[in-house]
Tab-separated table of C-alpha atoms in Angstrom:
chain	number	residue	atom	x	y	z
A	1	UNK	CA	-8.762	74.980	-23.092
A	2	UNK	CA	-10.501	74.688	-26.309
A	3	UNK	CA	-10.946	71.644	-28.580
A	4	UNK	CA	-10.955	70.449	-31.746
A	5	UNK	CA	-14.222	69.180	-32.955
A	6	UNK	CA	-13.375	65.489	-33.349
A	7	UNK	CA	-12.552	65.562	-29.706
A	8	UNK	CA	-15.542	68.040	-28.449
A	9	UNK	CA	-17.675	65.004	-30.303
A	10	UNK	CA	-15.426	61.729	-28.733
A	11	UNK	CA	-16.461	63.174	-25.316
A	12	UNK	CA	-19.614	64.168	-25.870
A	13	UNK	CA	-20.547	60.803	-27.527
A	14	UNK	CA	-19.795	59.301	-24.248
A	15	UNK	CA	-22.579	61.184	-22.726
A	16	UNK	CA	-25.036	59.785	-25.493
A	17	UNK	CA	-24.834	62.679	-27.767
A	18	UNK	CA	-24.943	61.190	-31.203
A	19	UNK	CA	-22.794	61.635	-33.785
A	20	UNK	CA	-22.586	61.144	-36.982
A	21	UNK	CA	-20.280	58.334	-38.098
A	22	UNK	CA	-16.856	60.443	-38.818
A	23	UNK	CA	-12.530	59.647	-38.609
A	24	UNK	CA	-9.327	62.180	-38.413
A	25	UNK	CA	-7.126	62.304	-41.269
A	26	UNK	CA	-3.304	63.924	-41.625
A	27	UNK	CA	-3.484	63.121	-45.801
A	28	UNK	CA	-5.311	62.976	-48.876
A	29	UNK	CA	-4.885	58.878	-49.070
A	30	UNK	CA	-6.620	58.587	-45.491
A	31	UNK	CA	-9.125	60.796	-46.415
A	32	UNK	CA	-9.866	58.248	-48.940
A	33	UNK	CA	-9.585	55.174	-46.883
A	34	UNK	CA	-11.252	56.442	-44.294
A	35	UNK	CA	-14.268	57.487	-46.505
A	36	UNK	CA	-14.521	53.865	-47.982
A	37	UNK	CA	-14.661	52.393	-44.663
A	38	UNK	CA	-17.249	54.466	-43.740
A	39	UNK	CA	-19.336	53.733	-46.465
A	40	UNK	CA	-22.016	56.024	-48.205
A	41	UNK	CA	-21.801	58.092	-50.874
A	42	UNK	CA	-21.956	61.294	-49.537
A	43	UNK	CA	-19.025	62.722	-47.160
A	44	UNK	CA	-18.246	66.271	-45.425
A	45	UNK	CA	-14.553	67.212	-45.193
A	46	UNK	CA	-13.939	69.753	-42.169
A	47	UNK	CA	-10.693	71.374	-41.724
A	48	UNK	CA	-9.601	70.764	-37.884
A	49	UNK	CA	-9.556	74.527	-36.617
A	50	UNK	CA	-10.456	75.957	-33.678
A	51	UNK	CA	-12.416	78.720	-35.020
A	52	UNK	CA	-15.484	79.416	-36.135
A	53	UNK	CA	-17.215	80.795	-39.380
A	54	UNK	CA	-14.946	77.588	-40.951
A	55	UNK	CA	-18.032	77.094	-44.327
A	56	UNK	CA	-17.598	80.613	-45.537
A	57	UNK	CA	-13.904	80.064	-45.490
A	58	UNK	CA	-13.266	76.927	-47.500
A	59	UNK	CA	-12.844	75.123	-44.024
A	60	UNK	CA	-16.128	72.718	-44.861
A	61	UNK	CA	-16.801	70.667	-47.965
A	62	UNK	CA	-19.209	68.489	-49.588
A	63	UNK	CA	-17.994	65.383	-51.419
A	64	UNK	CA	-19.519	63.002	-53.208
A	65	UNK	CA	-17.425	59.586	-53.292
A	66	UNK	CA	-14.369	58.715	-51.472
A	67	UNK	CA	-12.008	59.871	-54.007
A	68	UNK	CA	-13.901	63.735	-53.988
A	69	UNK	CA	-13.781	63.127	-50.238
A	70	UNK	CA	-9.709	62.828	-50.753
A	71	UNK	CA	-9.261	65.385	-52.880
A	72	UNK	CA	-10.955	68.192	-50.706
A	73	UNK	CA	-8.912	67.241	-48.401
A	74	UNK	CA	-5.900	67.646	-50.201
A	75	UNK	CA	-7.334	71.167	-51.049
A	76	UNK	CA	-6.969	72.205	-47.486
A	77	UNK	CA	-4.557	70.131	-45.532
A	78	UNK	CA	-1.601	71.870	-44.626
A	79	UNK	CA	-2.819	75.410	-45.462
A	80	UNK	CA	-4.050	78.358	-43.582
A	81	UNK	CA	-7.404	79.180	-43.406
A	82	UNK	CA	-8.231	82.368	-42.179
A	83	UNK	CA	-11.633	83.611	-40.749
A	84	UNK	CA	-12.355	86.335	-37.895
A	85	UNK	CA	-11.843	83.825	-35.116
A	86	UNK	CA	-8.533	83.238	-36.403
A	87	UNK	CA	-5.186	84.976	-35.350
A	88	UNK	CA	-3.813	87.301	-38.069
A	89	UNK	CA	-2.261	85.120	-41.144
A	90	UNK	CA	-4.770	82.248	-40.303
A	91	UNK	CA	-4.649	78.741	-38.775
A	92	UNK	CA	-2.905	76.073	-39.982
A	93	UNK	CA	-4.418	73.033	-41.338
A	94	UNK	CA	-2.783	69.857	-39.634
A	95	UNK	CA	-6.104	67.498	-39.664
A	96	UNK	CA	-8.794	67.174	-41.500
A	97	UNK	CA	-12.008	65.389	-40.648
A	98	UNK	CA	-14.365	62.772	-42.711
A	99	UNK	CA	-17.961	62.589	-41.754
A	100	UNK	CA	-20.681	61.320	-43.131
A	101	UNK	CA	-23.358	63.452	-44.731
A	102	UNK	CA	-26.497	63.625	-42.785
A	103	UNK	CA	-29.753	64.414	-44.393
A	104	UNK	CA	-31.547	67.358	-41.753
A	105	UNK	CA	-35.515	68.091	-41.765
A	106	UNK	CA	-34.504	70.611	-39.724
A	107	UNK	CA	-31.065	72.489	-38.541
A	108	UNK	CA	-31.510	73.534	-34.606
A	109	UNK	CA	-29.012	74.630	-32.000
A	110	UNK	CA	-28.352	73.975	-28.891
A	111	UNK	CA	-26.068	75.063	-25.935
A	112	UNK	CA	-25.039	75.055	-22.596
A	113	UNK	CA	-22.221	77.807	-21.051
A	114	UNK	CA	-21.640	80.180	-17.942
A	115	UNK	CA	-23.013	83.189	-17.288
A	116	UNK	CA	-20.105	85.056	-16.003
A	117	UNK	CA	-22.941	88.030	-15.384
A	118	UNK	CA	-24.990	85.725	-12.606
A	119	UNK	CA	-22.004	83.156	-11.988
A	120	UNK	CA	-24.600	80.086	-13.155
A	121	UNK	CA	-24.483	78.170	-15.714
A	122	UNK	CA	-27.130	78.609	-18.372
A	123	UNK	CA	-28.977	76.057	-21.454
A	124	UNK	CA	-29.689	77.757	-24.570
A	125	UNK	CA	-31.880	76.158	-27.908
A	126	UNK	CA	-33.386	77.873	-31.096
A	127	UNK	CA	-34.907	76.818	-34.094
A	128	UNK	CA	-32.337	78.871	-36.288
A	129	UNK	CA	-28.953	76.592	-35.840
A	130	UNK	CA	-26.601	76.733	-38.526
A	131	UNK	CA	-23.903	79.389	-40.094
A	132	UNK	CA	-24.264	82.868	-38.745
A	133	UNK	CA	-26.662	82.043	-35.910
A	134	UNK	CA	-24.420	84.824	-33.775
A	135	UNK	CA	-25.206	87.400	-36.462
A	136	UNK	CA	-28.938	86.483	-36.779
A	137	UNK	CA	-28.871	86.923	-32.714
A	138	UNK	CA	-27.630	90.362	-33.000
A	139	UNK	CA	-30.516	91.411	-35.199
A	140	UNK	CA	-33.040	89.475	-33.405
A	141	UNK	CA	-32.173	88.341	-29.975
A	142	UNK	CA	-35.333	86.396	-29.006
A	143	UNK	CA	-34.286	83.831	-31.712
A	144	UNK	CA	-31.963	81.993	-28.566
A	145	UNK	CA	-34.107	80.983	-25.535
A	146	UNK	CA	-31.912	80.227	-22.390
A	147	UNK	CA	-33.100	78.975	-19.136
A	148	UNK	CA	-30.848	78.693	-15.799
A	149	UNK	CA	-29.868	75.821	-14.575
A	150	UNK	CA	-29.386	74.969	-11.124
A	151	UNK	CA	-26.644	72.406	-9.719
A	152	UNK	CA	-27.492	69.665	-7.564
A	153	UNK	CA	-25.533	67.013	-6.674
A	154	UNK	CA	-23.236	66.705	-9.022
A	155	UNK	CA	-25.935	67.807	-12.105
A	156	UNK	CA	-27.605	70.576	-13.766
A	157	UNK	CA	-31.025	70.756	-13.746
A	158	UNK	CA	-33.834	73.107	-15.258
A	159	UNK	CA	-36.856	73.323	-17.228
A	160	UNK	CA	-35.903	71.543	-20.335
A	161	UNK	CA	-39.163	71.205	-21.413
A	162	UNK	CA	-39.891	74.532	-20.894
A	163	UNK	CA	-36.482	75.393	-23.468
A	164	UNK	CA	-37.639	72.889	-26.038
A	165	UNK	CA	-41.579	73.939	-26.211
A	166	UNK	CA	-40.502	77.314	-26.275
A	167	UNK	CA	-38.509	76.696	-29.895
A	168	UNK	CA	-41.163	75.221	-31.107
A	169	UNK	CA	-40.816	71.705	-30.624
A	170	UNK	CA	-43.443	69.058	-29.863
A	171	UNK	CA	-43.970	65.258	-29.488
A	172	UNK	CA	-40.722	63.160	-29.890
A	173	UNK	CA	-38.300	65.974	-31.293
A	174	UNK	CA	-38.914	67.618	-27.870
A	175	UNK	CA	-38.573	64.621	-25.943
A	176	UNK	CA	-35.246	63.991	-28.053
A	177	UNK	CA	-34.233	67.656	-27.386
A	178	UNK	CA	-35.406	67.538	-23.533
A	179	UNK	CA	-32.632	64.549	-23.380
A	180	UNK	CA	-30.195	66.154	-25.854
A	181	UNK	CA	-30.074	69.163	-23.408
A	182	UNK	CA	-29.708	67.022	-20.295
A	183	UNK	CA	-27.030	65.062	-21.478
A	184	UNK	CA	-24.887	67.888	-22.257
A	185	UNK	CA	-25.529	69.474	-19.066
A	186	UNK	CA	-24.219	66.523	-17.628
A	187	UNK	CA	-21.317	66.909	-19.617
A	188	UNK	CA	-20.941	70.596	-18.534
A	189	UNK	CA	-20.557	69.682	-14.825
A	190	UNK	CA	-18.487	66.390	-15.366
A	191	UNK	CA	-16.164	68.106	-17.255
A	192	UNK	CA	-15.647	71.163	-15.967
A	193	UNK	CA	-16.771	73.088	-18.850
A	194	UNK	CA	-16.737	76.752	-19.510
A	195	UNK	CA	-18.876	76.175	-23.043
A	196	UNK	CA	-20.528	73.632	-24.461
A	197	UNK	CA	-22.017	74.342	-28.140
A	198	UNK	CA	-23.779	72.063	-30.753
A	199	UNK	CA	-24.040	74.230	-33.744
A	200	UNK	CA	-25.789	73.446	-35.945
A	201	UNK	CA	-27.804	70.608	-34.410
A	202	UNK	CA	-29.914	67.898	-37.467
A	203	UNK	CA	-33.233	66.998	-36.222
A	204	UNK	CA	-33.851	64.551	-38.758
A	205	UNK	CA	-37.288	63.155	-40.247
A	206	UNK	CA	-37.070	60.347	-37.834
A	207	UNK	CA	-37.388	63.120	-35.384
A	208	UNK	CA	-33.657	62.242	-33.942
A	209	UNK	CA	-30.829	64.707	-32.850
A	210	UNK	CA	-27.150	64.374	-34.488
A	211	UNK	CA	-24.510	66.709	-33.321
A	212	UNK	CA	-23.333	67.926	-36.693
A	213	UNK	CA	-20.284	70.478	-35.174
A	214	UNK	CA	-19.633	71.025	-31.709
A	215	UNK	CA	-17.228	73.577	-29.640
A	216	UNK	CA	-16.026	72.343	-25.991
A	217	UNK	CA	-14.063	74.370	-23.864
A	218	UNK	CA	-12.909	73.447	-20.762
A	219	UNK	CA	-11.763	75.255	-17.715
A	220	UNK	CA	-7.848	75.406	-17.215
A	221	UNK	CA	-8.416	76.061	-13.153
A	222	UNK	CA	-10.119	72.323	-13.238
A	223	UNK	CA	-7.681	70.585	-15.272
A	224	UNK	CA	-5.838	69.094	-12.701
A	225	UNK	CA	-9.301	67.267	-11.890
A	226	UNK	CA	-8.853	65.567	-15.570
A	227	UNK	CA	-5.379	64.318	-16.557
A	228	UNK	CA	-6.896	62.574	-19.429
A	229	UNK	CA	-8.288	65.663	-21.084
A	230	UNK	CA	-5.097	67.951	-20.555
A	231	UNK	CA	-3.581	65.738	-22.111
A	232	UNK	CA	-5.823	66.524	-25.193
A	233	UNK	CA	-4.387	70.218	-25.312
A	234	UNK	CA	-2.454	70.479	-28.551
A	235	UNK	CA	0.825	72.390	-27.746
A	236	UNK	CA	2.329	71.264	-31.105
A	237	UNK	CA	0.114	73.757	-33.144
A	238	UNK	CA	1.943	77.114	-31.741
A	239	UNK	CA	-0.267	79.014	-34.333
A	240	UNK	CA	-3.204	78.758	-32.487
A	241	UNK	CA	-2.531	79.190	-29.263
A	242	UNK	CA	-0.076	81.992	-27.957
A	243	UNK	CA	2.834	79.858	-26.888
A	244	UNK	CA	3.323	82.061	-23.899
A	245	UNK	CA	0.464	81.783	-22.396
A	246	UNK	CA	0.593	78.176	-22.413
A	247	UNK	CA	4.158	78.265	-20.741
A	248	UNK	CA	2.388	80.422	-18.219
A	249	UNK	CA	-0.854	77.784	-17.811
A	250	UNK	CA	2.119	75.391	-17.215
A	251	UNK	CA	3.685	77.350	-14.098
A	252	UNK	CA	0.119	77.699	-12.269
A	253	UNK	CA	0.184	81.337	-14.139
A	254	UNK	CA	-3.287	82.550	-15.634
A	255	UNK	CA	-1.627	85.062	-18.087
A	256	UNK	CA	-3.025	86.821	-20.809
A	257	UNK	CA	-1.196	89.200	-23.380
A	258	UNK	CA	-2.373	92.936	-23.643
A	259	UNK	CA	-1.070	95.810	-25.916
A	260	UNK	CA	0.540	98.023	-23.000
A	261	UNK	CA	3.946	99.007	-21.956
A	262	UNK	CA	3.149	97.940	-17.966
A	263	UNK	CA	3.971	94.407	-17.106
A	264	UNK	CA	1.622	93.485	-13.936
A	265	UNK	CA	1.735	90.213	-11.282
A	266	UNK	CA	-0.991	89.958	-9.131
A	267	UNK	CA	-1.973	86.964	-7.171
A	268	UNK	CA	-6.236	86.442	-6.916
A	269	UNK	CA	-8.216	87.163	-10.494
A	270	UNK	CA	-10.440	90.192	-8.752
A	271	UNK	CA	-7.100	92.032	-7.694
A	272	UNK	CA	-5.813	91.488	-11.163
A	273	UNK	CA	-9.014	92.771	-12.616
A	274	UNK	CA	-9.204	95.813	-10.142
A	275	UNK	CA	-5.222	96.499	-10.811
A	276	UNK	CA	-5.352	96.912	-14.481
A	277	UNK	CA	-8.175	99.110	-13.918
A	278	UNK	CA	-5.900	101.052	-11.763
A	279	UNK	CA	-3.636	101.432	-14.184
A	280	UNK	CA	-5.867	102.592	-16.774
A	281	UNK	CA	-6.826	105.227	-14.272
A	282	UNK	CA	-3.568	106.582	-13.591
A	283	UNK	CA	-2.842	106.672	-17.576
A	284	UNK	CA	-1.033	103.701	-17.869
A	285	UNK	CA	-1.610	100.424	-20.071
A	286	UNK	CA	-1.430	97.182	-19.154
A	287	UNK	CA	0.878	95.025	-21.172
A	288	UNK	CA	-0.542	92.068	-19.418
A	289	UNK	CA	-2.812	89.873	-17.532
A	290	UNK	CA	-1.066	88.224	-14.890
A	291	UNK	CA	-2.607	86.066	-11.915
A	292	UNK	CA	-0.840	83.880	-9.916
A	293	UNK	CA	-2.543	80.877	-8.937
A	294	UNK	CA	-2.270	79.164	-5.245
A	295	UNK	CA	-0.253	76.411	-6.119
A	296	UNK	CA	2.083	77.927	-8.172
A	297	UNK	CA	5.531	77.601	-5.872
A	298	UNK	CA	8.557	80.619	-6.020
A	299	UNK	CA	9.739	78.761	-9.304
A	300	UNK	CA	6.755	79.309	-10.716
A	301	UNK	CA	6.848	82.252	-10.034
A	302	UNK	CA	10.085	83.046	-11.074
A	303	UNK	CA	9.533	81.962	-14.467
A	304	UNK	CA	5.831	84.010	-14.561
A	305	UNK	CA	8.072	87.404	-13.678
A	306	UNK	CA	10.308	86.047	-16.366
A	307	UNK	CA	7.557	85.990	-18.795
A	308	UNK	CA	6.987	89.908	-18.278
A	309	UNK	CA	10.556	90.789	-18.476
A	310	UNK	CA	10.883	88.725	-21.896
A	311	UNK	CA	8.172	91.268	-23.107
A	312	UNK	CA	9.945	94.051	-25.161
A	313	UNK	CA	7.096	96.041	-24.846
A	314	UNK	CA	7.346	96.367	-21.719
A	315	UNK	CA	8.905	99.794	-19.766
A	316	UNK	CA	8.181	98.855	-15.946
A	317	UNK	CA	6.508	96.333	-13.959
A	318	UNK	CA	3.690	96.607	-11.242
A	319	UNK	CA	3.679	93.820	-8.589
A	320	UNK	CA	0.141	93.518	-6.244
A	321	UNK	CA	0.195	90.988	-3.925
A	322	UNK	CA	-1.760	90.545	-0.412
A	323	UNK	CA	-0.601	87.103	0.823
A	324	UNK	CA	-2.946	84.857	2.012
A	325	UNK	CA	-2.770	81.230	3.672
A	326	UNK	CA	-1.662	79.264	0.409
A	327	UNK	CA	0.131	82.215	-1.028
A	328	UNK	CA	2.087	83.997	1.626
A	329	UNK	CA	3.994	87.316	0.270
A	330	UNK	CA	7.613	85.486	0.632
A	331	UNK	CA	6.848	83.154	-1.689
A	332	UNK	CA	6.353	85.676	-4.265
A	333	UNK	CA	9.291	87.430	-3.300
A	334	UNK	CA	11.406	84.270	-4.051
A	335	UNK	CA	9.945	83.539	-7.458
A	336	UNK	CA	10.491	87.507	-8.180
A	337	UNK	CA	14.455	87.286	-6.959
A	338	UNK	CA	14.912	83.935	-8.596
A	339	UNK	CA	14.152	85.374	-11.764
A	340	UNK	CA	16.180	88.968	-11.364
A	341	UNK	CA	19.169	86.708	-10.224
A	342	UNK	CA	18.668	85.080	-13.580
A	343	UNK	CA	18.804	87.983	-15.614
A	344	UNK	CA	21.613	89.780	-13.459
A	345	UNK	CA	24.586	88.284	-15.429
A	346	UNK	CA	22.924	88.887	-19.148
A	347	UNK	CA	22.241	92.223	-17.908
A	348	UNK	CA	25.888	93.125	-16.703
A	349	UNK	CA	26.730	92.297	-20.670
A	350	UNK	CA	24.455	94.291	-21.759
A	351	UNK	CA	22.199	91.447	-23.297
A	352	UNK	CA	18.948	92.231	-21.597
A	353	UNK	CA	17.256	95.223	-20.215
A	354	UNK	CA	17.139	96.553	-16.844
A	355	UNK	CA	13.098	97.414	-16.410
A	356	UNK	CA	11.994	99.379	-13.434
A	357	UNK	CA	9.940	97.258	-10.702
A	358	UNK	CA	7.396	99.482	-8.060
A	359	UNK	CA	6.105	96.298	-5.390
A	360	UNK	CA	3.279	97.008	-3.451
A	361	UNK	CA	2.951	93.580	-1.078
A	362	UNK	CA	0.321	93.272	2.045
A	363	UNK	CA	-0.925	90.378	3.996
A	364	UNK	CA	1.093	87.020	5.528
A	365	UNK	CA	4.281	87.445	5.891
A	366	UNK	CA	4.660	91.106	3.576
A	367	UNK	CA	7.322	91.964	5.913
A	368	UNK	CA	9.425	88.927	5.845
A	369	UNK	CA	9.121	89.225	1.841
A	370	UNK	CA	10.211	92.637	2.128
A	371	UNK	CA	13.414	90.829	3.857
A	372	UNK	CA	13.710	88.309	1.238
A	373	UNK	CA	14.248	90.678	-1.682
A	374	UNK	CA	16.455	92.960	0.636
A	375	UNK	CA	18.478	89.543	0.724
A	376	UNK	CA	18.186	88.607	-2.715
A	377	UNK	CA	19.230	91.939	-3.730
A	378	UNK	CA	16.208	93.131	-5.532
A	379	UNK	CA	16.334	96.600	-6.879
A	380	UNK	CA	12.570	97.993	-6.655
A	381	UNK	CA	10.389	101.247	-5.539
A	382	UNK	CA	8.618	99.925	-2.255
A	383	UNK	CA	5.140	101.202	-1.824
A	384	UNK	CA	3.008	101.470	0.816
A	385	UNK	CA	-0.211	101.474	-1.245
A	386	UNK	CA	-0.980	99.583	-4.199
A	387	UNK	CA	-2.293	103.278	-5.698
A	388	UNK	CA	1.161	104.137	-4.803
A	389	UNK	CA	2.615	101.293	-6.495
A	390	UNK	CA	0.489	101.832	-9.795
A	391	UNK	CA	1.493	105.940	-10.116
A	392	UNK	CA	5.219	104.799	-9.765
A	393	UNK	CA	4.981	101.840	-12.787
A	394	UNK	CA	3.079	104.292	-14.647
A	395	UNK	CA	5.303	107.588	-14.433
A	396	UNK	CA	8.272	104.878	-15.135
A	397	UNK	CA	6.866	103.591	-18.189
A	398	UNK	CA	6.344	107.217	-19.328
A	399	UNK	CA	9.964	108.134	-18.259
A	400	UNK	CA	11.795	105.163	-19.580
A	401	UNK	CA	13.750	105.123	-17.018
A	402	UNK	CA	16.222	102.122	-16.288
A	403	UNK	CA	19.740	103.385	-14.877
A	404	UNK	CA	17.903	102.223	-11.393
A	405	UNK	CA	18.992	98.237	-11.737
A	406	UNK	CA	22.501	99.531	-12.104
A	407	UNK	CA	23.014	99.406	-9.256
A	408	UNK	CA	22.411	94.972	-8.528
A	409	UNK	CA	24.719	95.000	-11.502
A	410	UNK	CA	27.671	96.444	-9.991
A	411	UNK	CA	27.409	93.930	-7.070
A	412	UNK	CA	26.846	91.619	-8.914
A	413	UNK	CA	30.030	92.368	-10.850
């Protein structure tokens, strides 16, 4: 789950990352207001995106005065700004945010994210921060030190010092780093973070550290540690997040969309991953990413196998399960003829599509589930392998061919 910025900087202020002095605005006249009660004479306006690159793209503006401060907001508030992290047609503008202008000696940058290579979680600093640090990295790597960190009760530790000398730093600026970098990898483990990211970071002549922009994205597996910050996910703005995979992260369903013609549920992320590559092997493309987490229930389920079928891409669908403890193969089976049962009437009148299904299911209780969609009357090519399984959704998809559900239709007639 990614942030906005105003709330990537509410949470880590509460870790003792400073701020500058900033409010969230929906018009023009608050953008005012809120400039004059924040006093100074020098504001930035940032367009509330999540995306990157947002300076080059009219997203970040300099303003001096509260009434300048209004007016670039007006110039951006309810608009679409489009950069490469965007979708295609842009974001839309529903907040904007007022901050006060903060003179920098120096613009730094600082980090702290997983490395899904080694599965630890890593602190990164350089002495470049600012717009198109990722670019500047790609010509010249060694411009972003990183150092593991190592977690120990409850916190990440390292060699801060080490990360801040090696930038550069000395005297208090890297004693205000050293705690700068602790404090947000405090805020990495509390939170359950994926990515923490202070770009660009002021180290002012004082020789503090203020957070100018910040990125926070937390893991959606942890969320149901943290009511209060799921309930910071912003379903309202559809255009920047792809509605059905938030339906899906609301049925215990990681799902993510591909371009393929092969809808796939799999329960456990490495079977997912190995599956699509399957699929790929056999000449097939995945229109999906589908893993079904262990507390999703058989109407979760249902309504993830729904998900696939309300693709119109897609030609057949691939089901890989091997049950385990907390996910036995009948549950699965359920969810899968909850959701044909669904779709059996609409079908019959021709309103939606009969799509070929090839179920390759191993483990606890992959017998009984073979009973349960017996029962349920689920029309499907039963494999004994999930290879097998994989060659039949693929030479399907090729084939196009459908007249098999015909058959459920008649009885259910």
């Amino acid at each position: 789950m990614d942030l906005h910025e105003f709330q990537a900087k509410e949470l880590l202020a509460r870790f003792g990352v400073e701020i500058p002095r900033a409010r969230v605005v929906e018009t023009s006249a608050d953008a005012v207001r809120a400039a004059e009660r924040l006093g100074g004479r020098r504001f930035v306006v940032k367009a509330q995106i999540r995306a990157g690159d947002r300076a080059r793209h009219g997203g970040v503006r300099f303003a001096d005065g509260a009434r300048a401060a209004g007016q670039e907001a007006r110039g951006m508030l309810g608009r679409r700004i489009v950069t490469p992290q965007t979708p295609e047609g842009g974001e839309l503008v529903k907040w904007a945010y007022v901050e006060e202008a903060v003179e920098a000696a120096q613009m730094l940058y600082a980090a702290v994210l997983l490395d899904r290579v080694s599965g630890r979680p890593l602190a990164l600093a350089s002495a470049h921060g600012g717009e198109g640090i990722q670019d500047r990295a790609e010509r010249d790597p060694g411009i972003i030190q990183s150092i593991p960190l190592m977690l120990r009760g409850g916190a990440a530790e390292g060699d801060f010092a080490g990360l801040a000398g090696g930038i550069g730093l000395a005297g208090a600026a890297l004693a205000a780093m050293v705690q700068l970098l602790r404090q947000l990898a405090t805020a990495f483990v509390k939170l359950d973070a994926a990515l923490i990211e202070v770009n660009p970071l002021a180290l002012t002549a004082a020789a503090t550290l203020v957070a100018l922009d910040a990125k926070l994205s937390i893991d959606d597996n942890a969320l149901f540690r943290h009511a209060d910050l799921r309930a910071l996910r912003d379903f309202t703005v559809r255009d920047e997040s792809d509605p059905v995979e938030l339906e899906a992260q609301r049925h215990q369903i990681n799902y993510i969309r591909m371009g393929g013609d092969i809808g796939v549920m799999v329960n456990g992320a490495g079977l997912a991953l190995a599956t699509l590559d399957m699929v790929c092997d056999a000449g097939g493309k995945p229109a999906n990413f589908m893993d079904i987490r262990t507390t999703a229930t058989s109407l979760d389920i249902a309504r993830g196998f729904g998900l696939i079928l309300d693709n119109p891409a897609v030609r057949s669908i691939l089901v890989n399960i091997h049950g385990g403890g907390m996910q036995p193969c009948d549950t699965v089976a359920e969810g899968i003829g909850i959701a044909v049962r669904q779709r059996a009437a609409a079908q019959a009148a021709g309103k939606a599509r009969c799509v070929p299904i090839a179920i390759s299911m191993a483990g606890n209780h992959a017998e009984f589930a073979r009973t349960v969609l017996a029962n349920t009357g689920v029309p499907y090519f039963a494999a004994r392998t999930p290879w097998e399984a994989v060659r039949q959704a693929v030479g399907c998809a090729e084939s196009e061919g459908s007249s098999w559900l015909s058959s459920l239709v008649a009885r259910r007639a």
